[in-house]
Amino acid sequence: MSQQPGAPEARFEPMQEAALDAVVALERQAHAHPWQRSHFSDCLHSGYQAQLLLAGDTLLGYFVAMQGFEEVHLLNISVAPACQGQGWARLMLDALSLWVRGLGVEWLWLEARVGNARAIRVYEAHGFRTVGRRKQYYPASHGQREDALVMSCRLQWPADSVKMPA
Ligand SMILES: CC(C)(COP(=O)(O)OP(=O)(O)OC[C@H]1O[C@@H](n2cnc3c(N)ncnc32)[C@H](O)[C@@H]1OP(=O)(O)O)[C@@H](O)C(=O)NCCC(=O)NCCS
């Protein structure tokens, strides 16, 4: 990570309702078609895995993931525009992967807009491969729709080698 000397260390904190003003503000900066506050609230009420990445009081990014039967589905990963290109998404994907393997689950899934080349590159670098395409999945500008790539990543290290602090 390209942290400045003397800058506060980055840390993860569970996303809670009280953080949603900051989360929604970042979401609006990062996405042309942002999630609404209710999307985040619903995920929290459903007990999904949702983590903030913070440095001091600054919100660098967050992710939200849903545990399925034999896979975990990454629903949202976002980095503040001013903090992109510094490896924060990679760090969040590593943390997510560690949690997923700790559950004894091998597969991570996600959807990405076909036009989101940057995100797709980050996912591919993490080991995701495209396994399908959902036509007209996302809303797009001017009433149009955009296809989604369905991507999956097999996490291959042994689950019993992963220990997360309680
Ligand atoms: C997609 C997104 C999450 C990526 O976040 P990010 O923190 O910028 O990603 P990373 O920094 O981990 O990786 C991006 C690039 O920075 C590079 N990088 C990694 N560490 C770096 C460092 N220390 N210094 C400079 N660059 C670095 C990576 O190699 C990568 O380069 P590449 O694109 O040429 O392969 C972010 O752009 C974002 O929030 N976009 C808007 C929301 C979005 O599209 N979310 C995904 C929906 S599917």
mmCIF file with all atom_site columns, N, CA and C in Angstrom, residues 5-42:
data_model
loop_
_atom_site.group_PDB
_atom_site.id
_atom_site.type_symbol
_atom_site.label_atom_id
_atom_site.label_alt_id
_atom_site.label_comp_id
_atom_site.label_asym_id
_atom_site.label_entity_id
_atom_site.label_seq_id
_atom_site.pdbx_PDB_ins_code
_atom_site.Cartn_x
_atom_site.Cartn_y
_atom_site.Cartn_z
_atom_site.occupancy
_atom_site.B_iso_or_equiv
_atom_site.pdbx_formal_charge
_atom_site.auth_seq_id
_atom_site.auth_comp_id
_atom_site.auth_asym_id
_atom_site.auth_atom_id
_atom_site.pdbx_PDB_model_num
ATOM 1   N N  . PRO A 1 5  ? 4.384   8.267  5.118   1.00 0.00 ? 5  PRO A N  1
ATOM 2   C CA . PRO A 1 5  ? 4.942   8.112  6.453   1.00 0.00 ? 5  PRO A CA 1
ATOM 3   C C  . PRO A 1 5  ? 4.144   8.968  7.436   1.00 0.00 ? 5  PRO A C  1
ATOM 4   N N  . GLY A 1 6  ? 3.815   8.409  8.607   1.00 0.00 ? 6  GLY A N  1
ATOM 5   C CA . GLY A 1 6  ? 3.049   9.157  9.600   1.00 0.00 ? 6  GLY A CA 1
ATOM 6   C C  . GLY A 1 6  ? 1.554   9.119  9.377   1.00 0.00 ? 6  GLY A C  1
ATOM 7   N N  . ALA A 1 7  ? 1.104   8.568  8.226   1.00 0.00 ? 7  ALA A N  1
ATOM 8   C CA . ALA A 1 7  ? -0.342  8.474  7.987   1.00 0.00 ? 7  ALA A CA 1
ATOM 9   C C  . ALA A 1 7  ? -0.917  7.380  8.880   1.00 0.00 ? 7  ALA A C  1
ATOM 10  N N  . PRO A 1 8  ? -2.193  7.542  9.312   1.00 0.00 ? 8  PRO A N  1
ATOM 11  C CA . PRO A 1 8  ? -2.773  6.507  10.171  1.00 0.00 ? 8  PRO A CA 1
ATOM 12  C C  . PRO A 1 8  ? -2.867  5.178  9.423   1.00 0.00 ? 8  PRO A C  1
ATOM 13  N N  . GLU A 1 9  ? -2.681  4.096  10.155  1.00 0.00 ? 9  GLU A N  1
ATOM 14  C CA . GLU A 1 9  ? -2.752  2.774  9.532   1.00 0.00 ? 9  GLU A CA 1
ATOM 15  C C  . GLU A 1 9  ? -4.174  2.471  9.102   1.00 0.00 ? 9  GLU A C  1
ATOM 16  N N  . ALA A 1 10 ? -4.277  1.751  8.006   1.00 0.00 ? 10 ALA A N  1
ATOM 17  C CA . ALA A 1 10 ? -5.612  1.345  7.549   1.00 0.00 ? 10 ALA A CA 1
ATOM 18  C C  . ALA A 1 10 ? -6.095  0.182  8.398   1.00 0.00 ? 10 ALA A C  1
ATOM 19  N N  . ARG A 1 11 ? -7.407  0.143  8.608   1.00 0.00 ? 11 ARG A N  1
ATOM 20  C CA . ARG A 1 11 ? -7.992  -0.937 9.401   1.00 0.00 ? 11 ARG A CA 1
ATOM 21  C C  . ARG A 1 11 ? -9.397  -1.245 8.885   1.00 0.00 ? 11 ARG A C  1
ATOM 22  N N  . PHE A 1 12 ? -9.860  -2.443 9.196   1.00 0.00 ? 12 PHE A N  1
ATOM 23  C CA . PHE A 1 12 ? -11.231 -2.817 8.866   1.00 0.00 ? 12 PHE A CA 1
ATOM 24  C C  . PHE A 1 12 ? -12.123 -2.644 10.091  1.00 0.00 ? 12 PHE A C  1
ATOM 25  N N  . GLU A 1 13 ? -13.356 -2.224 9.837   1.00 0.00 ? 13 GLU A N  1
ATOM 26  C CA . GLU A 1 13 ? -14.386 -2.166 10.885  1.00 0.00 ? 13 GLU A CA 1
ATOM 27  C C  . GLU A 1 13 ? -15.696 -2.641 10.279  1.00 0.00 ? 13 GLU A C  1
ATOM 28  N N  . PRO A 1 14 ? -16.483 -3.405 11.029  1.00 0.00 ? 14 PRO A N  1
ATOM 29  C CA . PRO A 1 14 ? -17.782 -3.812 10.490  1.00 0.00 ? 14 PRO A CA 1
ATOM 30  C C  . PRO A 1 14 ? -18.627 -2.586 10.146  1.00 0.00 ? 14 PRO A C  1
ATOM 31  N N  . MET A 1 15 ? -19.296 -2.628 8.998   1.00 0.00 ? 15 MET A N  1
ATOM 32  C CA . MET A 1 15 ? -20.182 -1.525 8.618   1.00 0.00 ? 15 MET A CA 1
ATOM 33  C C  . MET A 1 15 ? -21.412 -1.556 9.526   1.00 0.00 ? 15 MET A C  1
ATOM 34  N N  . GLN A 1 16 ? -21.762 -0.412 10.079  1.00 0.00 ? 16 GLN A N  1
ATOM 35  C CA . GLN A 1 16 ? -22.968 -0.314 10.897  1.00 0.00 ? 16 GLN A CA 1
ATOM 36  C C  . GLN A 1 16 ? -23.808 0.849  10.401  1.00 0.00 ? 16 GLN A C  1
ATOM 37  N N  . GLU A 1 17 ? -25.057 0.806  10.798  1.00 0.00 ? 17 GLU A N  1
ATOM 38  C CA . GLU A 1 17 ? -26.031 1.822  10.372  1.00 0.00 ? 17 GLU A CA 1
ATOM 39  C C  . GLU A 1 17 ? -25.467 3.248  10.515  1.00 0.00 ? 17 GLU A C  1
ATOM 40  N N  . ALA A 1 18 ? -24.766 3.492  11.622  1.00 0.00 ? 18 ALA A N  1
ATOM 41  C CA . ALA A 1 18 ? -24.268 4.847  11.913  1.00 0.00 ? 18 ALA A CA 1
ATOM 42  C C  . ALA A 1 18 ? -23.284 5.340  10.862  1.00 0.00 ? 18 ALA A C  1
ATOM 43  N N  . ALA A 1 19 ? -22.677 4.425  10.109  1.00 0.00 ? 19 ALA A N  1
ATOM 44  C CA . ALA A 1 19 ? -21.685 4.833  9.095   1.00 0.00 ? 19 ALA A CA 1
ATOM 45  C C  . ALA A 1 19 ? -22.327 5.095  7.739   1.00 0.00 ? 19 ALA A C  1
ATOM 46  N N  . LEU A 1 20 ? -23.642 4.892  7.630   1.00 0.00 ? 20 LEU A N  1
ATOM 47  C CA . LEU A 1 20 ? -24.229 4.892  6.285   1.00 0.00 ? 20 LEU A CA 1
ATOM 48  C C  . LEU A 1 20 ? -24.226 6.256  5.594   1.00 0.00 ? 20 LEU A C  1
ATOM 49  N N  . ASP A 1 21 ? -24.196 7.359  6.364   1.00 0.00 ? 21 ASP A N  1
ATOM 50  C CA . ASP A 1 21 ? -24.080 8.669  5.690   1.00 0.00 ? 21 ASP A CA 1
ATOM 51  C C  . ASP A 1 21 ? -22.785 8.715  4.885   1.00 0.00 ? 21 ASP A C  1
ATOM 52  N N  . ALA A 1 22 ? -21.682 8.307  5.515   1.00 0.00 ? 22 ALA A N  1
ATOM 53  C CA . ALA A 1 22 ? -20.379 8.339  4.844   1.00 0.00 ? 22 ALA A CA 1
ATOM 54  C C  . ALA A 1 22 ? -20.322 7.316  3.709   1.00 0.00 ? 22 ALA A C  1
ATOM 55  N N  . VAL A 1 23 ? -20.922 6.159  3.947   1.00 0.00 ? 23 VAL A N  1
ATOM 56  C CA . VAL A 1 23 ? -20.907 5.106  2.917   1.00 0.00 ? 23 VAL A CA 1
ATOM 57  C C  . VAL A 1 23 ? -21.677 5.571  1.681   1.00 0.00 ? 23 VAL A C  1
ATOM 58  N N  . VAL A 1 24 ? -22.859 6.128  1.910   1.00 0.00 ? 24 VAL A N  1
ATOM 59  C CA . VAL A 1 24 ? -23.691 6.559  0.782   1.00 0.00 ? 24 VAL A CA 1
ATOM 60  C C  . VAL A 1 24 ? -23.013 7.712  0.033   1.00 0.00 ? 24 VAL A C  1
ATOM 61  N N  . ALA A 1 25 ? -22.336 8.591  0.766   1.00 0.00 ? 25 ALA A N  1
ATOM 62  C CA . ALA A 1 25 ? -21.619 9.701  0.104   1.00 0.00 ? 25 ALA A CA 1
ATOM 63  C C  . ALA A 1 25 ? -20.521 9.149  -0.792  1.00 0.00 ? 25 ALA A C  1
ATOM 64  N N  . LEU A 1 26 ? -19.753 8.166  -0.292  1.00 0.00 ? 26 LEU A N  1
ATOM 65  C CA . LEU A 1 26 ? -18.686 7.575  -1.113  1.00 0.00 ? 26 LEU A CA 1
ATOM 66  C C  . LEU A 1 26 ? -19.293 6.834  -2.309  1.00 0.00 ? 26 LEU A C  1
ATOM 67  N N  . GLU A 1 27 ? -20.361 6.097  -2.041  1.00 0.00 ? 27 GLU A N  1
ATOM 68  C CA . GLU A 1 27 ? -21.025 5.329  -3.100  1.00 0.00 ? 27 GLU A CA 1
ATOM 69  C C  . GLU A 1 27 ? -21.427 6.262  -4.254  1.00 0.00 ? 27 GLU A C  1
ATOM 70  N N  . ARG A 1 28 ? -21.927 7.445  -3.919  1.00 0.00 ? 28 ARG A N  1
ATOM 71  C CA . ARG A 1 28 ? -22.372 8.394  -4.964  1.00 0.00 ? 28 ARG A CA 1
ATOM 72  C C  . ARG A 1 28 ? -21.199 8.957  -5.747  1.00 0.00 ? 28 ARG A C  1
ATOM 73  N N  . GLN A 1 29 ? -20.059 9.093  -5.052  1.00 0.00 ? 29 GLN A N  1
ATOM 74  C CA . GLN A 1 29 ? -18.865 9.589  -5.765  1.00 0.00 ? 29 GLN A CA 1
ATOM 75  C C  . GLN A 1 29 ? -18.298 8.527  -6.698  1.00 0.00 ? 29 GLN A C  1
ATOM 76  N N  . ALA A 1 30 ? -18.395 7.261  -6.276  1.00 0.00 ? 30 ALA A N  1
ATOM 77  C CA . ALA A 1 30 ? -17.673 6.194  -6.984  1.00 0.00 ? 30 ALA A CA 1
ATOM 78  C C  . ALA A 1 30 ? -18.468 5.589  -8.142  1.00 0.00 ? 30 ALA A C  1
ATOM 79  N N  . HIS A 1 31 ? -19.800 5.678  -8.089  1.00 0.00 ? 31 HIS A N  1
ATOM 80  C CA . HIS A 1 31 ? -20.635 4.949  -9.059  1.00 0.00 ? 31 HIS A CA 1
ATOM 81  C C  . HIS A 1 31 ? -21.542 5.898  -9.825  1.00 0.00 ? 31 HIS A C  1
ATOM 82  N N  . ALA A 1 32 ? -21.672 5.678  -11.121 1.00 0.00 ? 32 ALA A N  1
ATOM 83  C CA . ALA A 1 32 ? -22.652 6.425  -11.914 1.00 0.00 ? 32 ALA A CA 1
ATOM 84  C C  . ALA A 1 32 ? -24.074 5.990  -11.551 1.00 0.00 ? 32 ALA A C  1
ATOM 85  N N  . HIS A 1 33 ? -24.234 4.749  -11.123 1.00 0.00 ? 33 HIS A N  1
ATOM 86  C CA . HIS A 1 33 ? -25.549 4.225  -10.721 1.00 0.00 ? 33 HIS A CA 1
ATOM 87  C C  . HIS A 1 33 ? -25.420 3.637  -9.317  1.00 0.00 ? 33 HIS A C  1
ATOM 88  N N  . PRO A 1 34 ? -25.380 4.539  -8.327  1.00 0.00 ? 34 PRO A N  1
ATOM 89  C CA . PRO A 1 34 ? -25.072 4.087  -6.960  1.00 0.00 ? 34 PRO A CA 1
ATOM 90  C C  . PRO A 1 34 ? -26.206 3.298  -6.314  1.00 0.00 ? 34 PRO A C  1
ATOM 91  N N  . TRP A 1 35 ? -25.829 2.472  -5.340  1.00 0.00 ? 35 TRP A N  1
ATOM 92  C CA . TRP A 1 35 ? -26.829 1.871  -4.449  1.00 0.00 ? 35 TRP A CA 1
ATOM 93  C C  . TRP A 1 35 ? -27.469 2.990  -3.628  1.00 0.00 ? 35 TRP A C  1
ATOM 94  N N  . GLN A 1 36 ? -28.739 2.780  -3.282  1.00 0.00 ? 36 GLN A N  1
ATOM 95  C CA . GLN A 1 36 ? -29.426 3.668  -2.344  1.00 0.00 ? 36 GLN A CA 1
ATOM 96  C C  . GLN A 1 36 ? -29.088 3.238  -0.915  1.00 0.00 ? 36 GLN A C  1
ATOM 97  N N  . ARG A 1 37 ? -29.341 4.145  0.002   1.00 0.00 ? 37 ARG A N  1
ATOM 98  C CA . ARG A 1 37 ? -29.129 3.822  1.416   1.00 0.00 ? 37 ARG A CA 1
ATOM 99  C C  . ARG A 1 37 ? -29.861 2.536  1.825   1.00 0.00 ? 37 ARG A C  1
ATOM 100 N N  . SER A 1 38 ? -31.065 2.362  1.288   1.00 0.00 ? 38 SER A N  1
ATOM 101 C CA . SER A 1 38 ? -31.868 1.184  1.670   1.00 0.00 ? 38 SER A CA 1
ATOM 102 C C  . SER A 1 38 ? -31.183 -0.122 1.262   1.00 0.00 ? 38 SER A C  1
ATOM 103 N N  . HIS A 1 39 ? -30.405 -0.106 0.177   1.00 0.00 ? 39 HIS A N  1
ATOM 104 C CA . HIS A 1 39 ? -29.672 -1.330 -0.208  1.00 0.00 ? 39 HIS A CA 1
ATOM 105 C C  . HIS A 1 39 ? -28.700 -1.728 0.902   1.00 0.00 ? 39 HIS A C  1
ATOM 106 N N  . PHE A 1 40 ? -27.974 -0.703 1.394   1.00 0.00 ? 40 PHE A N  1
ATOM 107 C CA . PHE A 1 40 ? -26.996 -0.994 2.461   1.00 0.00 ? 40 PHE A CA 1
ATOM 108 C C  . PHE A 1 40 ? -27.719 -1.451 3.725   1.00 0.00 ? 40 PHE A C  1
ATOM 109 N N  . SER A 1 41 ? -28.797 -0.723 4.087   1.00 0.00 ? 41 SER A N  1
ATOM 110 C CA . SER A 1 41 ? -29.556 -1.089 5.297   1.00 0.00 ? 41 SER A CA 1
ATOM 111 C C  . SER A 1 41 ? -30.065 -2.514 5.197   1.00 0.00 ? 41 SER A C  1
ATOM 112 N N  . ASP A 1 42 ? -30.620 -2.863 4.045   1.00 0.00 ? 42 ASP A N  1
ATOM 113 C CA . ASP A 1 42 ? -31.157 -4.221 3.871   1.00 0.00 ? 42 ASP A CA 1
ATOM 114 C C  . ASP A 1 42 ? -30.051 -5.255 4.059   1.00 0.00 ? 42 ASP A C  1
#
